[in-house]
Coordinates of C-alpha atoms in Angstrom, one line a residue:
M1 CA -22.3 -32.8 -32.4
A2 CA -19.9 -29.9 -32.6
L3 CA -16.7 -29.5 -34.7
I4 CA -13.9 -28.3 -32.4
V5 CA -10.4 -27.2 -33.3
Q6 CA -7.8 -27.6 -30.5
K7 CA -4.3 -26.3 -30.5
Y8 CA -1.5 -27.5 -28.2
G9 CA 1.7 -25.6 -27.9
G10 CA 5.3 -26.9 -27.5
T11 CA 5.2 -27.2 -23.7
S12 CA 1.9 -29.1 -23.9
V13 CA 3.5 -31.8 -26.1
G14 CA 7.0 -31.4 -24.6
S15 CA 7.5 -35.1 -23.5
V16 CA 6.0 -38.5 -24.1
E17 CA 4.0 -38.1 -20.8
R18 CA 2.6 -34.8 -21.9
I19 CA 1.7 -36.2 -25.3
Q20 CA -0.2 -39.0 -23.6
A21 CA -2.0 -36.5 -21.3
V22 CA -3.0 -34.5 -24.4
A23 CA -4.3 -37.7 -26.0
Q24 CA -6.4 -38.3 -22.9
R25 CA -7.9 -34.8 -23.1
V26 CA -8.6 -35.2 -26.9
L27 CA -10.2 -38.6 -26.3
K28 CA -12.5 -37.2 -23.6
T29 CA -13.6 -34.4 -26.0
A30 CA -14.2 -36.9 -28.8
Q31 CA -16.2 -39.2 -26.5
M32 CA -18.6 -36.3 -25.9
G33 CA -19.7 -36.7 -29.5
N34 CA -17.5 -33.9 -31.0
S35 CA -15.5 -34.0 -34.2
L36 CA -12.0 -32.9 -33.6
V37 CA -9.1 -31.3 -35.5
V38 CA -6.0 -31.0 -33.3
V39 CA -3.2 -28.7 -34.3
V40 CA 0.2 -29.1 -32.5
S41 CA 3.5 -27.3 -32.3
A42 CA 6.9 -28.9 -32.2
M43 CA 7.9 -30.6 -28.9
G44 CA 9.3 -28.3 -26.3
K45 CA 12.4 -26.6 -27.5
T46 CA 12.7 -28.6 -30.7
T47 CA 12.5 -25.6 -33.0
D48 CA 15.2 -23.8 -31.0
G49 CA 17.4 -26.8 -31.4
L50 CA 16.9 -26.9 -35.1
V51 CA 17.7 -23.3 -35.5
K52 CA 20.9 -23.9 -33.5
L53 CA 21.9 -26.8 -35.8
A54 CA 21.4 -24.5 -38.8
N55 CA 23.5 -21.8 -37.4
Q56 CA 26.3 -24.3 -36.7
I57 CA 26.3 -25.2 -40.4
S58 CA 25.8 -21.7 -41.9
T59 CA 26.0 -18.1 -40.6
N60 CA 23.3 -17.1 -43.1
P61 CA 21.1 -20.1 -44.0
S62 CA 18.7 -19.7 -46.8
R63 CA 15.1 -19.1 -45.8
R64 CA 13.9 -21.9 -48.0
E65 CA 16.1 -24.4 -46.3
M66 CA 15.1 -23.1 -42.9
D67 CA 11.5 -23.8 -43.8
M68 CA 12.4 -27.3 -44.9
L69 CA 14.3 -27.8 -41.6
L70 CA 11.9 -26.2 -39.2
S71 CA 8.8 -27.9 -40.6
T72 CA 10.1 -31.3 -39.5
G73 CA 9.6 -30.4 -35.8
E74 CA 5.8 -30.5 -36.0
Q75 CA 5.9 -33.8 -38.0
V76 CA 7.3 -35.5 -35.0
S77 CA 4.6 -34.2 -32.7
I78 CA 1.7 -35.1 -35.0
A79 CA 2.9 -38.7 -35.5
L80 CA 3.4 -39.3 -31.8
L81 CA 0.1 -37.8 -30.8
S82 CA -1.7 -39.9 -33.5
M83 CA 0.0 -43.0 -32.2
A84 CA -1.0 -42.1 -28.6
L85 CA -4.7 -41.7 -29.7
Q86 CA -4.6 -45.0 -31.6
E87 CA -3.3 -46.7 -28.5
L88 CA -6.3 -45.4 -26.6
G89 CA -8.6 -46.9 -29.3
Q90 CA -9.4 -43.6 -30.9
P91 CA -9.0 -43.6 -34.7
A92 CA -6.6 -40.7 -35.7
V93 CA -4.6 -39.6 -38.7
S94 CA -1.7 -37.1 -38.8
L95 CA -1.4 -34.7 -41.7
T96 CA 1.3 -32.1 -42.5
G97 CA 0.3 -28.6 -43.5
A98 CA 0.8 -29.5 -47.2
Q99 CA -1.4 -32.7 -46.8
V100 CA -4.2 -30.7 -45.2
G101 CA -4.1 -28.2 -48.1
I102 CA -3.0 -25.1 -46.2
V103 CA -2.0 -23.0 -49.2
T104 CA 0.2 -19.9 -48.6
E105 CA 1.9 -17.2 -50.4
A106 CA 5.5 -17.9 -51.6
E107 CA 7.2 -16.1 -48.7
H108 CA 9.6 -18.4 -46.8
T109 CA 9.7 -18.1 -43.0
R110 CA 6.8 -15.6 -42.9
A111 CA 4.1 -16.8 -45.3
R112 CA 0.5 -15.8 -45.0
I113 CA -2.3 -18.2 -45.6
L114 CA -4.2 -17.8 -48.9
H115 CA -6.8 -20.6 -48.5
I116 CA -7.3 -24.0 -47.1
Q117 CA -8.5 -27.0 -49.1
T118 CA -10.6 -28.7 -46.5
H119 CA -11.9 -31.8 -48.4
R120 CA -9.3 -34.2 -47.1
V121 CA -9.8 -33.1 -43.5
E122 CA -13.6 -33.4 -43.9
R123 CA -13.3 -36.9 -45.4
H124 CA -11.3 -38.1 -42.3
L125 CA -13.7 -36.4 -39.9
D126 CA -16.7 -38.1 -41.6
A127 CA -14.9 -41.4 -41.1
G128 CA -14.8 -40.7 -37.3
K129 CA -11.1 -39.9 -37.1
V130 CA -9.4 -37.2 -35.1
V131 CA -7.3 -35.2 -37.5
V132 CA -3.9 -34.2 -36.1
V133 CA -2.4 -31.3 -38.1
A134 CA 1.1 -29.9 -38.1
G135 CA 0.8 -26.2 -37.2
F136 CA 3.1 -23.4 -38.3
Q137 CA 3.4 -24.7 -41.9
G138 CA 1.9 -24.8 -45.4
I139 CA 2.6 -25.1 -49.0
T140 CA 2.7 -22.8 -52.0
S141 CA 0.2 -23.0 -54.8
T142 CA 2.8 -22.9 -57.5
E143 CA 3.9 -26.0 -59.4
D144 CA 7.0 -26.2 -57.2
L145 CA 4.9 -27.0 -54.1
E146 CA 7.3 -25.3 -51.8
I147 CA 7.0 -25.9 -48.1
T148 CA 6.6 -22.7 -46.2
T149 CA 6.3 -21.7 -42.5
L150 CA 4.1 -19.0 -41.0
G151 CA 6.6 -17.3 -38.7
R152 CA 6.2 -16.6 -35.0
G153 CA 2.8 -17.7 -33.6
G154 CA 2.3 -19.8 -36.7
S155 CA 0.5 -22.7 -34.9
D156 CA -2.0 -20.3 -33.4
T157 CA -2.6 -19.0 -36.9
S158 CA -3.0 -22.5 -38.4
A159 CA -5.5 -23.5 -35.8
V160 CA -7.7 -20.4 -36.1
A161 CA -7.5 -20.5 -39.9
L162 CA -8.6 -24.1 -39.9
A163 CA -11.5 -23.2 -37.6
A164 CA -12.6 -20.5 -39.9
A165 CA -12.3 -22.7 -43.1
L166 CA -14.1 -25.6 -41.4
R167 CA -16.7 -23.3 -39.8
A168 CA -15.9 -24.9 -36.4
S169 CA -18.0 -24.2 -33.3
C170 CA -14.9 -22.9 -31.5
C171 CA -11.1 -23.0 -31.4
E172 CA -9.5 -23.9 -28.1
I173 CA -5.9 -22.8 -27.6
Y174 CA -4.2 -24.9 -24.9
T175 CA -1.1 -23.4 -23.3
D176 CA 0.9 -23.5 -20.1
V177 CA -1.2 -20.8 -18.4
P178 CA -4.8 -20.9 -17.3
G179 CA -6.0 -18.2 -19.8
I180 CA -5.5 -14.5 -20.4
F181 CA -4.5 -12.3 -17.4
T182 CA -4.8 -8.7 -16.7
T183 CA -1.0 -8.5 -17.0
D184 CA 2.0 -10.8 -17.1
P185 CA 1.7 -12.9 -13.9
R186 CA 5.4 -13.4 -13.9
L187 CA 5.8 -9.7 -13.2
V188 CA 2.6 -9.2 -11.1
P189 CA 1.7 -12.4 -9.2
E190 CA -1.6 -10.8 -8.2
A191 CA -2.7 -10.6 -11.9
Q192 CA -6.3 -11.7 -12.4
L193 CA -7.6 -14.3 -14.9
M194 CA -10.2 -12.8 -17.2
G195 CA -13.3 -14.8 -18.0
E196 CA -13.7 -13.1 -21.4
I197 CA -12.2 -10.3 -23.5
T198 CA -13.2 -8.8 -26.8
S199 CA -11.2 -9.5 -29.9
D200 CA -10.4 -5.8 -30.3
E201 CA -8.9 -5.7 -26.7
M202 CA -7.1 -8.9 -27.4
L203 CA -5.6 -7.6 -30.6
E204 CA -4.1 -4.6 -28.7
L205 CA -2.8 -6.8 -25.9
A206 CA -1.4 -9.3 -28.3
S207 CA 0.4 -6.6 -30.3
L208 CA 1.8 -5.1 -27.1
G209 CA 3.6 -8.3 -26.2
A210 CA 1.1 -10.6 -24.5
K211 CA 2.4 -13.9 -25.7
V212 CA -0.6 -16.1 -25.1
L213 CA -2.1 -15.4 -28.5
H214 CA -0.5 -14.1 -31.7
P215 CA -2.2 -11.0 -33.3
R216 CA -2.5 -12.8 -36.6
A217 CA -4.6 -15.5 -35.0
V218 CA -6.8 -12.9 -33.3
E219 CA -7.2 -11.1 -36.6
I220 CA -8.6 -14.2 -38.3
A221 CA -10.9 -14.9 -35.4
R222 CA -12.2 -11.3 -35.6
N223 CA -12.7 -11.3 -39.3
Y224 CA -14.5 -14.6 -39.4
G225 CA -16.3 -14.6 -36.1
V226 CA -14.4 -17.6 -34.7
E227 CA -14.9 -18.1 -31.0
L228 CA -11.5 -18.5 -29.3
V229 CA -11.0 -20.1 -25.9
V230 CA -7.6 -20.0 -24.2
R231 CA -7.1 -22.7 -21.6
S232 CA -4.5 -24.5 -19.7
S233 CA -3.4 -28.0 -20.9
W234 CA -2.7 -28.8 -17.2
T235 CA -6.2 -28.3 -15.7
D236 CA -9.9 -28.5 -16.6
D237 CA -10.5 -24.8 -15.8
P238 CA -12.7 -23.0 -18.4
G239 CA -10.0 -20.4 -19.3
T240 CA -10.7 -17.1 -21.1
R241 CA -13.1 -16.6 -24.1
V242 CA -12.2 -14.1 -26.8
I243 CA -15.4 -12.7 -28.1
S244 CA -15.6 -11.6 -31.7
P245 CA -18.4 -9.6 -33.3
M246 CA -20.9 -11.3 -35.7
P247 CA -19.1 -10.9 -39.1
K248 CA -20.6 -10.2 -42.4
P249 CA -20.1 -13.0 -45.0
R250 CA -16.7 -13.0 -46.5
S251 CA -14.7 -15.2 -48.9
L252 CA -12.3 -17.8 -47.5
Q253 CA -10.1 -17.1 -50.4
D254 CA -7.1 -14.8 -49.6
L255 CA -7.8 -15.7 -46.0
E256 CA -4.9 -13.6 -44.6
I257 CA -4.4 -11.4 -47.6
A258 CA -7.6 -9.5 -47.5
R259 CA -7.6 -5.8 -48.1
P260 CA -5.8 -4.1 -45.1
V261 CA -8.4 -1.3 -44.7
D262 CA -12.1 -1.9 -44.6
G263 CA -13.2 1.5 -43.3
V264 CA -12.5 5.2 -43.5
E265 CA -13.7 7.4 -40.7
F266 CA -13.8 11.1 -40.0
D267 CA -14.8 13.4 -37.2
T268 CA -15.1 17.2 -37.7
D269 CA -16.4 17.7 -34.1
Q270 CA -12.9 18.1 -32.7
A271 CA -10.7 20.8 -31.5
K272 CA -7.0 20.7 -30.5
I273 CA -5.2 22.2 -27.5
A274 CA -1.4 22.1 -27.3
L275 CA 0.8 23.0 -24.4
L276 CA 4.3 23.9 -25.5
R277 CA 7.4 23.8 -23.4
V278 CA 5.9 22.0 -20.4
P279 CA 8.6 20.8 -17.9
D280 CA 10.1 17.4 -18.5
R281 CA 9.5 15.9 -15.0
P282 CA 7.3 13.4 -13.3
G283 CA 3.8 14.4 -12.5
V284 CA 3.2 17.1 -15.2
A285 CA 0.8 15.0 -17.3
A286 CA -0.9 13.7 -14.2
R287 CA -1.6 17.2 -13.0
L288 CA -2.8 18.5 -16.4
F289 CA -5.1 15.6 -17.1
G290 CA -6.2 15.3 -13.5
E291 CA -7.6 18.8 -13.7
I292 CA -9.3 18.0 -17.0
A293 CA -10.8 14.8 -15.5
H294 CA -12.0 16.9 -12.5
Q295 CA -14.0 18.9 -15.0
A296 CA -15.5 15.7 -16.5
L297 CA -14.0 16.5 -19.9
D298 CA -13.6 13.5 -22.2
I299 CA -10.3 13.4 -24.1
D300 CA -10.0 11.7 -27.5
L301 CA -6.3 11.8 -28.7
I302 CA -3.3 12.6 -26.5
I303 CA 0.2 12.9 -27.7
Q304 CA 3.4 13.9 -25.9
S305 CA 6.5 14.4 -28.1
I306 CA 10.1 13.8 -27.3
H307 CA 11.7 16.3 -25.1
E308 CA 13.9 19.2 -26.3
G309 CA 16.1 20.6 -23.6
N310 CA 14.1 20.2 -20.4
T311 CA 10.7 20.6 -21.9
N312 CA 8.0 18.6 -23.8
D313 CA 5.0 19.4 -25.9
I314 CA 1.6 17.8 -25.0
A315 CA -1.4 18.0 -27.3
F316 CA -4.9 16.6 -27.0
T317 CA -8.2 16.8 -28.7
V318 CA -11.7 17.3 -27.3
S319 CA -15.2 17.8 -28.7
K320 CA -15.9 21.4 -29.9
N321 CA -18.7 21.9 -27.4
V322 CA -16.2 21.6 -24.4
I323 CA -13.2 23.3 -26.0
N324 CA -13.7 26.6 -24.1
R325 CA -13.8 24.7 -20.7
A326 CA -10.7 22.7 -21.7
E327 CA -8.9 25.8 -22.8
A328 CA -9.7 27.5 -19.5
V329 CA -8.3 24.5 -17.6
A330 CA -5.1 24.5 -19.7
A331 CA -4.6 28.3 -19.3
A332 CA -5.2 28.0 -15.5
I333 CA -2.6 25.3 -15.0
A334 CA 0.0 26.8 -17.5
P335 CA 1.6 29.2 -14.9
A336 CA 2.2 26.2 -12.6
L337 CA 4.0 24.4 -15.3
R338 CA 7.0 26.7 -15.2
N339 CA 10.4 25.1 -15.7
Q340 CA 12.0 25.1 -12.2
N341 CA 15.5 24.6 -13.6
N342 CA 15.1 27.5 -16.0
P343 CA 12.6 30.1 -14.7
E344 CA 13.5 32.5 -17.4
Q345 CA 11.9 30.1 -19.9
G346 CA 8.5 31.2 -18.6
E347 CA 5.3 29.3 -18.3
A348 CA 3.9 26.7 -20.8
E349 CA 2.3 28.2 -23.9
V350 CA -1.3 27.2 -24.7
M351 CA -2.3 27.0 -28.3
V352 CA -5.9 26.2 -29.5
D353 CA -7.1 25.2 -32.9
R354 CA -10.8 24.9 -33.5
Q355 CA -10.6 24.2 -37.3
I356 CA -9.4 20.6 -37.4
A357 CA -10.7 17.2 -38.4
K358 CA -9.7 13.7 -37.6
V359 CA -9.5 11.2 -40.4
S360 CA -8.8 7.5 -39.8
I361 CA -8.3 4.3 -41.7
A362 CA -9.4 1.1 -39.9
G363 CA -9.0 -2.6 -40.5
A364 CA -7.7 -5.7 -38.9
G365 CA -5.9 -6.5 -42.1
M366 CA -3.2 -3.8 -41.5
I367 CA -1.6 -5.9 -38.8
G368 CA 2.0 -6.6 -39.7
R369 CA 1.9 -4.6 -42.9
P370 CA 4.4 -1.7 -42.6
G371 CA 3.2 0.1 -45.7
V372 CA -0.4 0.8 -44.8
A373 CA 0.3 3.9 -42.7
A374 CA 2.9 5.1 -45.2
Q375 CA 0.3 4.8 -48.0
M376 CA -2.2 6.9 -46.0
F377 CA 0.5 9.6 -45.4
A378 CA 1.4 9.5 -49.1
T379 CA -2.2 9.9 -50.1
L380 CA -2.6 13.0 -48.0
S381 CA 0.7 14.4 -49.2
S382 CA -0.3 14.0 -52.9
A383 CA -3.2 16.4 -52.2
G384 CA -1.0 18.9 -50.3
I385 CA -2.7 18.0 -47.0
N386 CA -0.4 18.6 -44.0
I387 CA -0.6 16.3 -41.0
Q388 CA -0.8 17.9 -37.6
M389 CA -1.1 14.9 -35.3
I390 CA -0.8 11.1 -35.8
S391 CA -2.2 8.4 -33.6
T392 CA -1.7 4.7 -34.3
S393 CA -3.0 1.3 -33.1
E394 CA -2.9 -2.2 -34.5
V395 CA -6.1 -1.7 -36.4
K396 CA -6.4 2.0 -36.9
V397 CA -4.3 5.0 -38.0
S398 CA -5.7 8.5 -37.3
C399 CA -4.4 11.9 -38.5
V400 CA -5.5 15.3 -37.4
I401 CA -5.6 17.7 -40.4
D402 CA -7.1 21.1 -41.2
A403 CA -10.9 21.0 -41.3
D404 CA -11.0 22.5 -44.8
D405 CA -9.1 19.5 -46.1
C406 CA -11.4 16.9 -44.6
D407 CA -13.7 16.2 -47.6
R408 CA -10.7 15.9 -50.0
A409 CA -8.9 13.6 -47.6
I410 CA -11.9 11.3 -47.2
A411 CA -12.4 11.0 -51.0
L412 CA -8.8 10.3 -51.7
L413 CA -8.5 7.7 -48.9
C414 CA -11.6 5.9 -50.1
Q415 CA -10.1 5.8 -53.5
T416 CA -6.7 4.7 -52.4
F417 CA -7.9 1.9 -50.2
E418 CA -10.8 0.9 -52.5
V419 CA -13.5 1.7 -49.9
N420 CA -17.0 2.5 -51.0
N421 CA -18.2 6.0 -50.4
S422 CA -21.4 5.3 -48.4
P423 CA -21.7 7.5 -45.3
L424 CA -23.7 6.0 -42.4
H425 CA -25.6 9.0 -41.2
Q426 CA -24.4 10.3 -37.8
N427 CA -21.7 7.8 -37.4
R428 CA -19.6 9.6 -40.1
I429 CA -18.2 6.4 -41.4
I430 CA -17.4 5.2 -44.8
E431 CA -17.1 1.4 -45.2
S432 CA -16.3 -1.0 -47.9
S433 CA -18.8 -3.6 -49.0
L434 CA -16.4 -6.2 -47.6
A435 CA -16.2 -4.7 -44.1
E436 CA -16.7 -7.4 -41.5
Q437 CA -18.4 -5.4 -38.9
S438 CA -20.0 -2.0 -38.4
R439 CA -17.7 0.5 -36.8
I440 CA -18.9 3.3 -34.7
S441 CA -17.1 6.6 -34.6
T442 CA -15.6 8.0 -31.5
Q443 CA -18.4 10.6 -31.2
S444 CA -21.1 8.0 -31.4
S445 CA -19.3 5.8 -28.8
V446 CA -19.1 8.8 -26.4
L447 CA -22.9 9.3 -26.8
H448 CA -23.5 5.6 -26.1
P449 CA -20.7 4.3 -23.9
Q450 CA -20.7 0.7 -22.7
H451 CA -20.3 1.4 -19.0
S452 CA -20.9 -2.2 -18.2
A453 CA -17.4 -3.0 -19.4
P454 CA -14.5 -2.2 -17.0
P455 CA -12.6 0.8 -18.3
V456 CA -9.2 -1.1 -18.3
R457 CA -9.0 -4.8 -19.0
G458 CA -5.3 -5.3 -19.1
V459 CA -1.9 -3.7 -18.7
A460 CA 1.0 -4.6 -21.0
L461 CA 4.8 -4.0 -20.9
D462 CA 7.1 -4.1 -23.9
F463 CA 10.9 -4.0 -23.5
N464 CA 11.6 -4.9 -27.1
Q465 CA 11.2 -1.5 -28.7
A466 CA 13.6 1.3 -29.6
R467 CA 12.8 4.9 -30.1
L468 CA 14.0 6.9 -33.1
A469 CA 13.8 10.6 -33.4
I470 CA 14.4 12.8 -36.5
R471 CA 15.1 16.4 -35.7
H472 CA 14.0 19.4 -37.7
I473 CA 12.0 17.9 -40.5
P474 CA 10.6 20.6 -42.8
D475 CA 7.0 21.2 -41.9
R476 CA 5.4 20.6 -45.2
P477 CA 3.2 17.9 -46.8
G478 CA 5.0 14.7 -47.8
M479 CA 7.6 14.4 -45.1
A480 CA 5.9 11.7 -43.1
A481 CA 5.1 9.9 -46.3
Q482 CA 8.8 9.8 -47.3
V483 CA 10.0 8.7 -43.9
F484 CA 7.5 5.9 -43.3
G485 CA 7.5 4.9 -47.0
L486 CA 11.2 4.2 -46.8
L487 CA 10.8 2.2 -43.6
A488 CA 8.0 0.2 -45.3
E489 CA 10.3 -0.6 -48.2
K490 CA 12.8 -2.0 -45.6
N491 CA 9.9 -4.0 -44.1
V492 CA 10.3 -2.2 -40.8
S493 CA 7.0 -2.1 -38.8
V494 CA 6.4 1.2 -36.9
D495 CA 4.4 1.3 -33.6
M496 CA 4.0 4.7 -32.0
I497 CA 4.4 7.8 -34.2
I498 CA 4.5 11.3 -32.7
Q499 CA 5.0 14.6 -34.4
S500 CA 6.0 17.5 -32.2
Q501 CA 3.6 20.4 -31.9
R502 CA 6.4 22.9 -31.5
C503 CA 7.7 24.5 -34.7
R504 CA 11.3 25.6 -35.0
V505 CA 12.7 27.8 -37.8
V506 CA 16.0 26.4 -39.2
N507 CA 17.6 28.3 -42.0
G508 CA 14.4 30.1 -42.7
I509 CA 12.3 26.9 -42.9
A510 CA 9.7 25.9 -40.3
T511 CA 10.5 22.4 -39.0
R512 CA 9.2 19.8 -36.5
D513 CA 10.5 16.7 -34.9
I514 CA 9.1 13.2 -35.5
A515 CA 9.6 10.4 -33.1
F516 CA 8.5 6.8 -33.5
T517 CA 9.2 3.3 -32.0
V518 CA 10.2 0.1 -33.8
A519 CA 11.3 -3.3 -32.7
Q520 CA 14.8 -3.2 -31.3
A521 CA 16.0 -5.7 -33.9
D522 CA 15.0 -3.2 -36.7
A523 CA 16.5 0.0 -35.0
A524 CA 19.9 -0.1 -36.6
E525 CA 18.6 -0.7 -40.1
A526 CA 16.0 2.0 -39.7
K527 CA 18.6 4.5 -38.5
S528 CA 21.0 3.7 -41.3
A529 CA 18.2 4.1 -43.9
L530 CA 17.0 7.4 -42.5
E531 CA 20.5 8.9 -42.3
K532 CA 20.9 8.2 -46.0
L533 CA 17.5 9.9 -46.6
A534 CA 18.2 12.9 -44.3
P535 CA 20.1 15.1 -46.8
S536 CA 17.3 14.9 -49.4
L537 CA 14.7 15.7 -46.7
G538 CA 16.8 18.6 -45.3
C539 CA 16.3 17.4 -41.8
G540 CA 18.7 17.2 -38.8
E541 CA 20.2 14.3 -36.9
V542 CA 18.6 10.8 -36.4
L543 CA 18.7 9.7 -32.8
V544 CA 18.2 6.2 -31.4
D545 CA 17.3 5.2 -27.8
T546 CA 17.1 1.5 -26.9
A547 CA 16.9 1.9 -23.2
I548 CA 13.1 2.4 -23.1
A549 CA 10.0 0.5 -22.1
K550 CA 6.5 0.9 -23.3
V551 CA 3.6 0.4 -20.8
S552 CA 0.0 0.4 -22.0
I553 CA -3.5 0.1 -20.8
V554 CA -6.2 -1.5 -22.9
G555 CA -10.0 -1.5 -22.5
S556 CA -13.1 -0.9 -24.6
G557 CA -14.8 0.5 -21.5
M558 CA -12.6 3.6 -21.4
V559 CA -14.5 5.1 -24.3
G560 CA -16.6 7.9 -22.9
Q561 CA -15.2 7.7 -19.4
P562 CA -13.2 10.8 -18.5
G563 CA -10.2 10.5 -16.2
I564 CA -8.7 7.1 -17.3
A565 CA -5.6 8.7 -18.8
A566 CA -5.2 11.0 -15.7
Q567 CA -5.4 7.9 -13.4
M568 CA -2.7 6.2 -15.4
F569 CA -0.4 9.3 -15.3
E570 CA -1.0 9.8 -11.6
A571 CA 0.1 6.2 -10.9
L572 CA 3.3 6.8 -12.7
S573 CA 3.8 10.2 -11.0
Q574 CA 3.4 8.7 -7.5
H575 CA 6.4 6.5 -8.3
Q576 CA 8.4 9.4 -9.7
I577 CA 8.4 7.8 -13.2
N578 CA 8.9 10.3 -15.9
I579 CA 6.8 9.9 -19.1
Q580 CA 8.9 10.4 -22.3
M581 CA 6.2 9.8 -24.9
I582 CA 2.4 9.4 -24.9
T583 CA 0.1 8.2 -27.6
T584 CA -3.5 7.0 -27.5
S585 CA -6.2 5.3 -29.5
E586 CA -9.9 4.7 -28.7
I587 CA -9.2 1.7 -26.4
K588 CA -5.4 2.1 -25.6
I589 CA -3.1 4.5 -23.9
S590 CA 0.6 4.0 -24.2
C591 CA 3.5 5.7 -22.4
V592 CA 7.2 5.3 -23.0
V593 CA 9.3 5.4 -19.8
A594 CA 12.9 4.6 -18.9
E595 CA 13.8 0.9 -19.3
N596 CA 14.8 0.5 -15.7
Q597 CA 11.4 1.8 -14.5
G598 CA 9.3 -0.5 -16.8
V599 CA 8.4 -3.2 -14.3
T600 CA 7.6 -0.6 -11.5
A601 CA 5.4 1.3 -14.0
L602 CA 3.5 -1.9 -14.9
Q603 CA 2.9 -2.8 -11.3
A604 CA 1.9 0.7 -10.3
I605 CA -0.7 1.0 -13.1
H606 CA -2.0 -2.5 -12.5
A607 CA -2.6 -1.6 -8.9
A608 CA -4.1 1.8 -9.6
F609 CA -6.9 0.3 -11.7
G610 CA -7.7 -2.4 -9.1
L611 CA -6.9 -5.3 -11.4
A612 CA -5.4 -7.6 -8.8
G613 CA -7.0 -10.9 -8.0
S614 CA -7.5 -12.5 -4.6
Q615 CA -4.9 -15.2 -5.3
K616 CA -1.3 -15.1 -6.5
I617 CA -0.7 -16.9 -9.7
Q618 CA 2.4 -19.1 -10.3
V619 CA 3.2 -19.9 -13.9
P620 CA 6.1 -21.7 -15.5
A621 CA 9.1 -19.5 -16.1

């Protein structure tokens, strides 16, 4: 007999008929001999209606009272579903988050789960009852016993956390789509349903706007080895399995408040090539990386900065053993990258740096914590270590620094993030004793690529970001730390971060530009805060652009396979889509394009990688 946690979203319990259908599905699972915990969301648009009521009463309702109000929605659902099960002859009991013992931190509207007191649930399960739990909510451990809510995706988080705490066989997430698709089927009807996906890939897709699963839920599943299955509540199709690695034992205390970083990595077998003043027009990146792919050269990091005038800077890193070949390709193509609108500007300039190292911090716990990257930058700054390139993903931040600074950087980062200094031979990794899974470095992955996995599993499109650019920041240690430390204080999460390779002397001081993306809702606050900081930094103006879209490809199979980036860039070039920014991580490549070209970019890239299925999918709007 297995213990299964099932979660049903708002549309799945949106009416009496739907609740009765869910009850039938739950009963069927129970009759197969399984113990069941069922987590449900509020019915349909109930939460939206409650928010609307609050806004009619107050223009700025307190977060505590919002938690008190919004938590009532799930209580309706759990009571009705329990009644429906009892009508079918299945013993059931409904419990709120507080009654279950979901203990959270005292942060209203966005609390994280500390631990779950499972004895009451286990007692009901032992009595043969289905336990129906209100998702999205918990209670503080203080004497006040305050009701809290978990924020967006809270019911997913509740379900996976319960599965981890109860050591359930699996956690089934029921929604209004058949599973996880290669892209949004509302935009690409030919999107293909995936049979399985790794938790690392799902983390990236979830963070990029795929709404089927929330990143926090995937993070818990990854940390505790919970098997996730995403299925449709309308059919009996098997759905998509999210596969997590076998975790090392870890405490169920501080379930969502674990240390954000569990590994520090480094790679000194890297060299950097930068092309300065390449024309800002469609097809440039496709041509450059197409030639590199033709030479079967594998690229690690790629960044393209914001344009200045009619030109951009593009930089990338490769292994030292192929740097001469990569330099020859760049030098050969540079004359063709002459600015047609301004021939006097000359060809692109090629710069090579063989004395670099890449240092990275990694950990699923950094999701949704704005201060982690800033803490890394501050640590490097405190030692006078200048950052040359920055690459970010949901679970890793990488910086390119001078090779001579590598040992100091590693020691300081291990100390800052409380990571044990225990190198793992050739993998060049330092991990904490609490790390949940062994990590392999980029170099090791290239030597042993998993070619059985398709290079690209999914394509995502995000219209909800804004780009900020700070002009002419002095090129000295500590600048990035101050910028992103301030944003962390304002609780602004930063996604892409790109530092220009071109250096401009302003008033006798060498300066660079930094560009980054944030949620559109945070753009105004971020701009205001940075404009106040600008005089003390000695930098130029702060620019904001909200008319952007970010399109990304994700796939663990792209590691060690040259040409993936070139294929993506070529797909955009064929549709005359100009790339404004580029950033990469080991399993993700993201490009910023104009907002009005976002959907076309998504469709072009999805087609280029052959991700279309044989059938068109129709999902609810």
